Amino acid sequence: MCGIVGYIGKNPAQSILIEGLKRLEYRGYDSAGIAIYNQEDINIMKTKGRLANLEEKLDGNHLEGTIGIGHTRWATHGAPSDHNSHPHASHNDKIVIVHNGIIENYMELRDELIEKGYAFKSETDTETVSHLVFDYYKESNDLFEAVMKAIKRLEGSYALGVLCKDNPEELIAARKDSPLIIGKGDGENFIASDIPAILEHTRDIYLLENGEAAVIKRDSIEIFDMEEKTVEKEIFHVDWDIASAEKGGYDHFMLKEIFEQPQVVKDTLLPRLTDKGVQLDDINLNKEDLDKINKIYMVACGTASYACLVGKYLLERVARVPVVAEVASEFRYREPILDENTLVIVVSQSGETADTLAALRMAKDAGARVMAVVNVVGSSIARDADDIFYTLAGPEIAVASTKAYSCQLGAMYLIAAHIAILKGKMSMEEYKELKDELMSIPDKIEKILDQQDAIKTLAEEYIAAKNVFYIGRGLDFAVCMEGSLKLKEIAYVHSEPYAAGELKHGPIALIEDDTLVFGIVTQEELNEKTISNLKEVKARGASIITIALEGNEKAKKISDHVIYVPRTHWMLTSILANIPQQLFAYYVSVGLGHDVDKPRNLAKSVTVE
Ligand code: G6P
């Protein structure tokens, strides 16, 4: 996610901003910039790449001044580039802003502002806000009022730091659904998207809540709600060290990322759900193109390949196209049948995985159309694909993928619905029903996360398990694949995912007293069958944990423990059923004393074969 730092005080702002941004480097970024007021103008210096590049640019071009804002960008709208980097200024450089979050209605606002004569220099959603604030500012010359008017027009998420050339004695901050804190100093104050950025200067923090904005001066901090009424806030005194501050108070990045899922899934899904259908800006496939496609391959590695498996089950069932889901390391060497009537969908968090990239290039060379589902904007896979779906999970730091995977599942749901609608296989009524359910998914994930303590207790109970099976049918089988991989990756526990119906063709021979079996039971029409398979393993002494939809009494009866997830549309259960598996693997790994974020022998991005 992007990082924000702001300063107003008596000391030179440049080094405070740069040092603050360095403390946010762990969040991941692809470009950086700062803006500082020098008693005349607000000067901006920004660049693509690392902070070291920015420091190089500033060498010999020191920005004077004691009030400024800084930013590290993780690209979402527009590739990483100098002109897309923050801060962004209004056309006359009067208003300068930094932003973290996603403005969902930026296209409408952009069109409106272009009509009014504003010229845009970047492809970002953020630049819209700088022009919008200026547009209101020119009416009243009141910066705070202008920011308040502007944010009332914004849909989506934002953390904002705003400077104005005419009002150099104040810095405005505002937030909704993206983190922003204010640090209280002595004759100096700070803003930041995260505590580590300012911990060196102060430990007294105000945590801005959604819908709050602040006017920050050298000697005062005033916080307001959306009605512009003053909000009295307690100071939060931070006694964390830098390392735990980076993890937002969580013990590991993995746990932090698990808990970020409601927000990032919301960011990935909601802006794309319109009343008329799924809006996929970077996907240009139309009905004619689809009529020519007679086969889809879904190709990826690791966790992303399990998202493909979900995609396959959904696409075949709702769009009625034949789909083959396959790991990239196999696909690339077995001479699959590819031509201009083939669509190849590759899925990758990093966008740099060697086998996935090779598969993409091979498919393109054979004339196939390639769609990529990618998290990193501007990555190799994103650059080479014909159509792109960006997951908006933000940077993922733990090696084991959690939030990126949930966003990949979100992508599978939207792509399946989009293709089904284009092919006339999904009616608008069916889409609307799906859309309502998709919109409630973030809250449902939140409800599952509330069961954290119960899942931790289960993990402690089964910490000594040496062999664990995950069984399910249909979409639940895909969930099993990911649950089993998580347990292997971070807890180093041997586990096998099995299609429940295959158990009796071999693996059931391995079941003995106390073998742990997870049963995933969320597909109503297959439940009875999976429950029969669970009875078979129970009869051979297994201990059973089921993950089932609320109210499934049969599943509860056959299990030693049941973890309930909220009911939802049949297409969407995988994203919910997977969350308890993440928490279970996490707590087993912690209990066994492993390095959760950096498991042995594994790399986050595998750029070699
Ligand atoms: C590595 C990571 C996995 C990831 C896989 C594919 O093995 O450890 O978490 O699922 O690569 O990575 P990608 O970036 O292509 O999604």
PDB file of C-alpha atoms in Angstrom, residues 331-495:
ATOM      1  CA  PHE A 331       1.627 -26.358 -19.356  1.00  0.00           C
ATOM      2  CA  ARG A 332       4.719 -24.768 -20.875  1.00  0.00           C
ATOM      3  CA  TYR A 333       6.427 -28.036 -21.786  1.00  0.00           C
ATOM      4  CA  ARG A 334       3.631 -30.287 -22.956  1.00  0.00           C
ATOM      5  CA  GLU A 335       2.720 -28.632 -26.243  1.00  0.00           C
ATOM      6  CA  PRO A 336      -0.891 -27.761 -25.426  1.00  0.00           C
ATOM      7  CA  ILE A 337      -3.187 -27.040 -28.364  1.00  0.00           C
ATOM      8  CA  LEU A 338      -3.244 -23.270 -28.709  1.00  0.00           C
ATOM      9  CA  ASP A 339      -4.487 -21.032 -31.495  1.00  0.00           C
ATOM     10  CA  GLU A 340      -6.368 -17.782 -32.039  1.00  0.00           C
ATOM     11  CA  ASN A 341      -9.526 -19.445 -30.718  1.00  0.00           C
ATOM     12  CA  THR A 342      -7.943 -20.101 -27.331  1.00  0.00           C
ATOM     13  CA  LEU A 343      -8.104 -17.798 -24.332  1.00  0.00           C
ATOM     14  CA  VAL A 344      -5.325 -18.268 -21.791  1.00  0.00           C
ATOM     15  CA  ILE A 345      -5.900 -16.744 -18.357  1.00  0.00           C
ATOM     16  CA  VAL A 346      -2.734 -16.487 -16.261  1.00  0.00           C
ATOM     17  CA  VAL A 347      -2.900 -15.630 -12.562  1.00  0.00           C
ATOM     18  CA  SER A 348       0.006 -14.235 -10.578  1.00  0.00           C
ATOM     19  CA  GLN A 349       0.423 -12.090  -7.487  1.00  0.00           C
ATOM     20  CA  SER A 350       3.901 -10.849  -8.387  1.00  0.00           C
ATOM     21  CA  GLY A 351       3.477 -10.833 -12.151  1.00  0.00           C
ATOM     22  CA  GLU A 352       7.064 -12.101 -12.378  1.00  0.00           C
ATOM     23  CA  THR A 353       6.868 -15.867 -11.781  1.00  0.00           C
ATOM     24  CA  ALA A 354       9.165 -17.453 -14.390  1.00  0.00           C
ATOM     25  CA  ASP A 355       6.992 -20.414 -15.378  1.00  0.00           C
ATOM     26  CA  THR A 356       3.807 -18.330 -15.584  1.00  0.00           C
ATOM     27  CA  LEU A 357       5.542 -15.699 -17.668  1.00  0.00           C
ATOM     28  CA  ALA A 358       6.952 -18.374 -19.998  1.00  0.00           C
ATOM     29  CA  ALA A 359       3.483 -19.914 -20.361  1.00  0.00           C
ATOM     30  CA  LEU A 360       2.051 -16.512 -21.242  1.00  0.00           C
ATOM     31  CA  ARG A 361       4.706 -15.881 -23.890  1.00  0.00           C
ATOM     32  CA  MET A 362       4.242 -19.318 -25.386  1.00  0.00           C
ATOM     33  CA  ALA A 363       0.485 -18.769 -25.611  1.00  0.00           C
ATOM     34  CA  LYS A 364       0.963 -15.379 -27.270  1.00  0.00           C
ATOM     35  CA  ASP A 365       3.430 -16.801 -29.768  1.00  0.00           C
ATOM     36  CA  ALA A 366       0.831 -19.410 -30.711  1.00  0.00           C
ATOM     37  CA  GLY A 367      -1.706 -16.646 -31.407  1.00  0.00           C
ATOM     38  CA  ALA A 368      -3.854 -17.164 -28.300  1.00  0.00           C
ATOM     39  CA  ARG A 369      -5.408 -14.258 -26.474  1.00  0.00           C
ATOM     40  CA  VAL A 370      -3.965 -13.795 -22.985  1.00  0.00           C
ATOM     41  CA  MET A 371      -5.719 -12.351 -19.985  1.00  0.00           C
ATOM     42  CA  ALA A 372      -3.724 -11.769 -16.790  1.00  0.00           C
ATOM     43  CA  VAL A 373      -4.960 -11.518 -13.228  1.00  0.00           C
ATOM     44  CA  VAL A 374      -2.095  -9.720 -11.511  1.00  0.00           C
ATOM     45  CA  ASN A 375      -1.463  -7.838  -8.292  1.00  0.00           C
ATOM     46  CA  VAL A 376       1.632  -5.852  -9.248  1.00  0.00           C
ATOM     47  CA  VAL A 377       0.860  -3.073 -11.708  1.00  0.00           C
ATOM     48  CA  GLY A 378       3.419  -2.762 -14.482  1.00  0.00           C
ATOM     49  CA  SER A 379       4.940  -6.211 -13.786  1.00  0.00           C
ATOM     50  CA  SER A 380       6.212  -8.344 -16.711  1.00  0.00           C
ATOM     51  CA  ILE A 381       3.031 -10.414 -16.902  1.00  0.00           C
ATOM     52  CA  ALA A 382       0.848  -7.288 -16.790  1.00  0.00           C
ATOM     53  CA  ARG A 383       2.906  -5.700 -19.558  1.00  0.00           C
ATOM     54  CA  ASP A 384       2.700  -8.682 -21.887  1.00  0.00           C
ATOM     55  CA  ALA A 385      -0.974  -9.608 -21.478  1.00  0.00           C
ATOM     56  CA  ASP A 386      -3.761  -8.505 -23.843  1.00  0.00           C
ATOM     57  CA  ASP A 387      -6.316  -8.041 -21.083  1.00  0.00           C
ATOM     58  CA  ILE A 388      -5.613  -7.353 -17.417  1.00  0.00           C
ATOM     59  CA  PHE A 389      -7.526  -7.706 -14.185  1.00  0.00           C
ATOM     60  CA  TYR A 390      -5.617  -6.018 -11.396  1.00  0.00           C
ATOM     61  CA  THR A 391      -6.279  -7.460  -7.973  1.00  0.00           C
ATOM     62  CA  LEU A 392      -6.025  -4.640  -5.474  1.00  0.00           C
ATOM     63  CA  ALA A 393      -4.528  -6.512  -2.541  1.00  0.00           C
ATOM     64  CA  GLY A 394      -1.631  -4.091  -2.048  1.00  0.00           C
ATOM     65  CA  PRO A 395       1.872  -5.420  -1.427  1.00  0.00           C
ATOM     66  CA  GLU A 396       1.979  -8.794   0.263  1.00  0.00           C
ATOM     67  CA  ILE A 397       5.016  -9.237   2.476  1.00  0.00           C
ATOM     68  CA  ALA A 398       4.569 -12.660   4.111  1.00  0.00           C
ATOM     69  CA  VAL A 399       5.822 -15.365   1.745  1.00  0.00           C
ATOM     70  CA  ALA A 400       2.623 -17.396   2.093  1.00  0.00           C
ATOM     71  CA  SER A 401      -0.101 -15.751   0.076  1.00  0.00           C
ATOM     72  CA  THR A 402      -3.322 -14.865   1.906  1.00  0.00           C
ATOM     73  CA  LYS A 403      -4.862 -11.534   0.932  1.00  0.00           C
ATOM     74  CA  ALA A 404      -3.613 -11.743  -2.663  1.00  0.00           C
ATOM     75  CA  TYR A 405      -5.263 -15.168  -2.983  1.00  0.00           C
ATOM     76  CA  SER A 406      -8.594 -13.889  -1.663  1.00  0.00           C
ATOM     77  CA  CYS A 407      -8.455 -11.089  -4.225  1.00  0.00           C
ATOM     78  CA  GLN A 408      -7.623 -13.636  -6.944  1.00  0.00           C
ATOM     79  CA  LEU A 409     -10.763 -15.536  -5.960  1.00  0.00           C
ATOM     80  CA  GLY A 410     -12.669 -12.247  -6.182  1.00  0.00           C
ATOM     81  CA  ALA A 411     -11.248 -11.853  -9.700  1.00  0.00           C
ATOM     82  CA  MET A 412     -12.420 -15.362 -10.620  1.00  0.00           C
ATOM     83  CA  TYR A 413     -15.973 -14.540  -9.507  1.00  0.00           C
ATOM     84  CA  LEU A 414     -16.071 -11.326 -11.524  1.00  0.00           C
ATOM     85  CA  ILE A 415     -14.443 -12.767 -14.645  1.00  0.00           C
ATOM     86  CA  ALA A 416     -16.791 -15.778 -14.602  1.00  0.00           C
ATOM     87  CA  ALA A 417     -19.833 -13.508 -14.249  1.00  0.00           C
ATOM     88  CA  HIS A 418     -18.555 -11.117 -16.933  1.00  0.00           C
ATOM     89  CA  ILE A 419     -17.932 -13.887 -19.469  1.00  0.00           C
ATOM     90  CA  ALA A 420     -21.231 -15.597 -18.623  1.00  0.00           C
ATOM     91  CA  ILE A 421     -23.158 -12.346 -19.150  1.00  0.00           C
ATOM     92  CA  LEU A 422     -21.388 -11.646 -22.463  1.00  0.00           C
ATOM     93  CA  LYS A 423     -22.183 -15.153 -23.648  1.00  0.00           C
ATOM     94  CA  GLY A 424     -25.827 -14.753 -22.657  1.00  0.00           C
ATOM     95  CA  LYS A 425     -25.550 -17.510 -20.044  1.00  0.00           C
ATOM     96  CA  MET A 426     -26.229 -15.313 -17.021  1.00  0.00           C
ATOM     97  CA  SER A 427     -29.332 -13.159 -16.857  1.00  0.00           C
ATOM     98  CA  MET A 428     -29.423  -9.720 -15.255  1.00  0.00           C
ATOM     99  CA  GLU A 429     -31.588 -11.139 -12.437  1.00  0.00           C
ATOM    100  CA  GLU A 430     -28.983 -13.815 -11.751  1.00  0.00           C
ATOM    101  CA  TYR A 431     -26.227 -11.219 -11.893  1.00  0.00           C
ATOM    102  CA  LYS A 432     -28.041  -8.923  -9.448  1.00  0.00           C
ATOM    103  CA  GLU A 433     -28.456 -11.745  -6.977  1.00  0.00           C
ATOM    104  CA  LEU A 434     -24.727 -12.503  -7.285  1.00  0.00           C
ATOM    105  CA  LYS A 435     -23.817  -8.823  -7.015  1.00  0.00           C
ATOM    106  CA  ASP A 436     -25.721  -8.377  -3.744  1.00  0.00           C
ATOM    107  CA  GLU A 437     -23.908 -11.353  -2.311  1.00  0.00           C
ATOM    108  CA  LEU A 438     -20.519 -10.154  -3.579  1.00  0.00           C
ATOM    109  CA  MET A 439     -21.091  -6.859  -1.829  1.00  0.00           C
ATOM    110  CA  SER A 440     -21.626  -8.595   1.483  1.00  0.00           C
ATOM    111  CA  ILE A 441     -18.484 -10.770   1.221  1.00  0.00           C
ATOM    112  CA  PRO A 442     -16.131  -8.318   3.055  1.00  0.00           C
ATOM    113  CA  ASP A 443     -18.457  -8.232   6.092  1.00  0.00           C
ATOM    114  CA  LYS A 444     -18.758 -12.002   6.028  1.00  0.00           C
ATOM    115  CA  ILE A 445     -14.960 -12.356   6.011  1.00  0.00           C
ATOM    116  CA  GLU A 446     -14.930 -10.041   9.046  1.00  0.00           C
ATOM    117  CA  LYS A 447     -17.368 -12.377  10.836  1.00  0.00           C
ATOM    118  CA  ILE A 448     -15.060 -15.335  10.227  1.00  0.00           C
ATOM    119  CA  LEU A 449     -12.045 -13.391  11.493  1.00  0.00           C
ATOM    120  CA  ASP A 450     -14.003 -12.832  14.712  1.00  0.00           C
ATOM    121  CA  GLN A 451     -13.593 -16.594  15.325  1.00  0.00           C
ATOM    122  CA  GLN A 452      -9.807 -16.155  15.549  1.00  0.00           C
ATOM    123  CA  ASP A 453      -9.578 -17.315  19.193  1.00  0.00           C
ATOM    124  CA  ALA A 454     -11.624 -20.472  18.626  1.00  0.00           C
ATOM    125  CA  ILE A 455      -9.481 -21.411  15.608  1.00  0.00           C
ATOM    126  CA  LYS A 456      -6.316 -20.749  17.609  1.00  0.00           C
ATOM    127  CA  THR A 457      -7.590 -23.147  20.298  1.00  0.00           C
ATOM    128  CA  LEU A 458      -8.209 -25.811  17.629  1.00  0.00           C
ATOM    129  CA  ALA A 459      -4.713 -25.318  16.206  1.00  0.00           C
ATOM    130  CA  GLU A 460      -3.277 -25.814  19.686  1.00  0.00           C
ATOM    131  CA  GLU A 461      -5.327 -28.974  20.166  1.00  0.00           C
ATOM    132  CA  TYR A 462      -4.028 -30.530  16.926  1.00  0.00           C
ATOM    133  CA  ILE A 463      -0.517 -29.118  16.995  1.00  0.00           C
ATOM    134  CA  ALA A 464       1.053 -32.582  17.152  1.00  0.00           C
ATOM    135  CA  ALA A 465      -0.727 -33.848  14.001  1.00  0.00           C
ATOM    136  CA  LYS A 466       1.752 -35.434  11.601  1.00  0.00           C
ATOM    137  CA  ASN A 467      -0.575 -36.134   8.667  1.00  0.00           C
ATOM    138  CA  VAL A 468      -3.551 -34.022   7.788  1.00  0.00           C
ATOM    139  CA  PHE A 469      -6.084 -34.608   5.020  1.00  0.00           C
ATOM    140  CA  TYR A 470      -8.298 -31.983   3.445  1.00  0.00           C
ATOM    141  CA  ILE A 471     -11.295 -33.422   1.635  1.00  0.00           C
ATOM    142  CA  GLY A 472     -14.119 -31.856  -0.337  1.00  0.00           C
ATOM    143  CA  ARG A 473     -15.939 -31.973  -3.646  1.00  0.00           C
ATOM    144  CA  GLY A 474     -16.377 -29.485  -6.465  1.00  0.00           C
ATOM    145  CA  LEU A 475     -15.436 -25.967  -5.435  1.00  0.00           C
ATOM    146  CA  ASP A 476     -14.679 -27.299  -1.958  1.00  0.00           C
ATOM    147  CA  PHE A 477     -11.943 -29.458  -3.438  1.00  0.00           C
ATOM    148  CA  ALA A 478     -10.194 -26.325  -4.698  1.00  0.00           C
ATOM    149  CA  VAL A 479     -10.419 -24.910  -1.167  1.00  0.00           C
ATOM    150  CA  CYS A 480      -8.783 -28.098   0.128  1.00  0.00           C
ATOM    151  CA  MET A 481      -5.818 -27.607  -2.220  1.00  0.00           C
ATOM    152  CA  GLU A 482      -5.063 -24.198  -0.751  1.00  0.00           C
ATOM    153  CA  GLY A 483      -5.686 -25.256   2.873  1.00  0.00           C
ATOM    154  CA  SER A 484      -3.276 -28.133   2.521  1.00  0.00           C
ATOM    155  CA  LEU A 485      -0.622 -25.980   0.838  1.00  0.00           C
ATOM    156  CA  LYS A 486      -0.766 -23.407   3.652  1.00  0.00           C
ATOM    157  CA  LEU A 487      -0.194 -26.072   6.274  1.00  0.00           C
ATOM    158  CA  LYS A 488       2.793 -27.472   4.351  1.00  0.00           C
ATOM    159  CA  GLU A 489       4.286 -24.070   3.567  1.00  0.00           C
ATOM    160  CA  ILE A 490       4.329 -22.436   6.962  1.00  0.00           C
ATOM    161  CA  ALA A 491       3.769 -25.217   9.508  1.00  0.00           C
ATOM    162  CA  TYR A 492       5.857 -27.896   7.707  1.00  0.00           C
ATOM    163  CA  VAL A 493       3.126 -30.449   8.434  1.00  0.00           C
ATOM    164  CA  HIS A 494       2.571 -33.130   5.825  1.00  0.00           C
ATOM    165  CA  SER A 495      -0.904 -32.833   4.406  1.00  0.00           C
TER     166      SER A 495
END
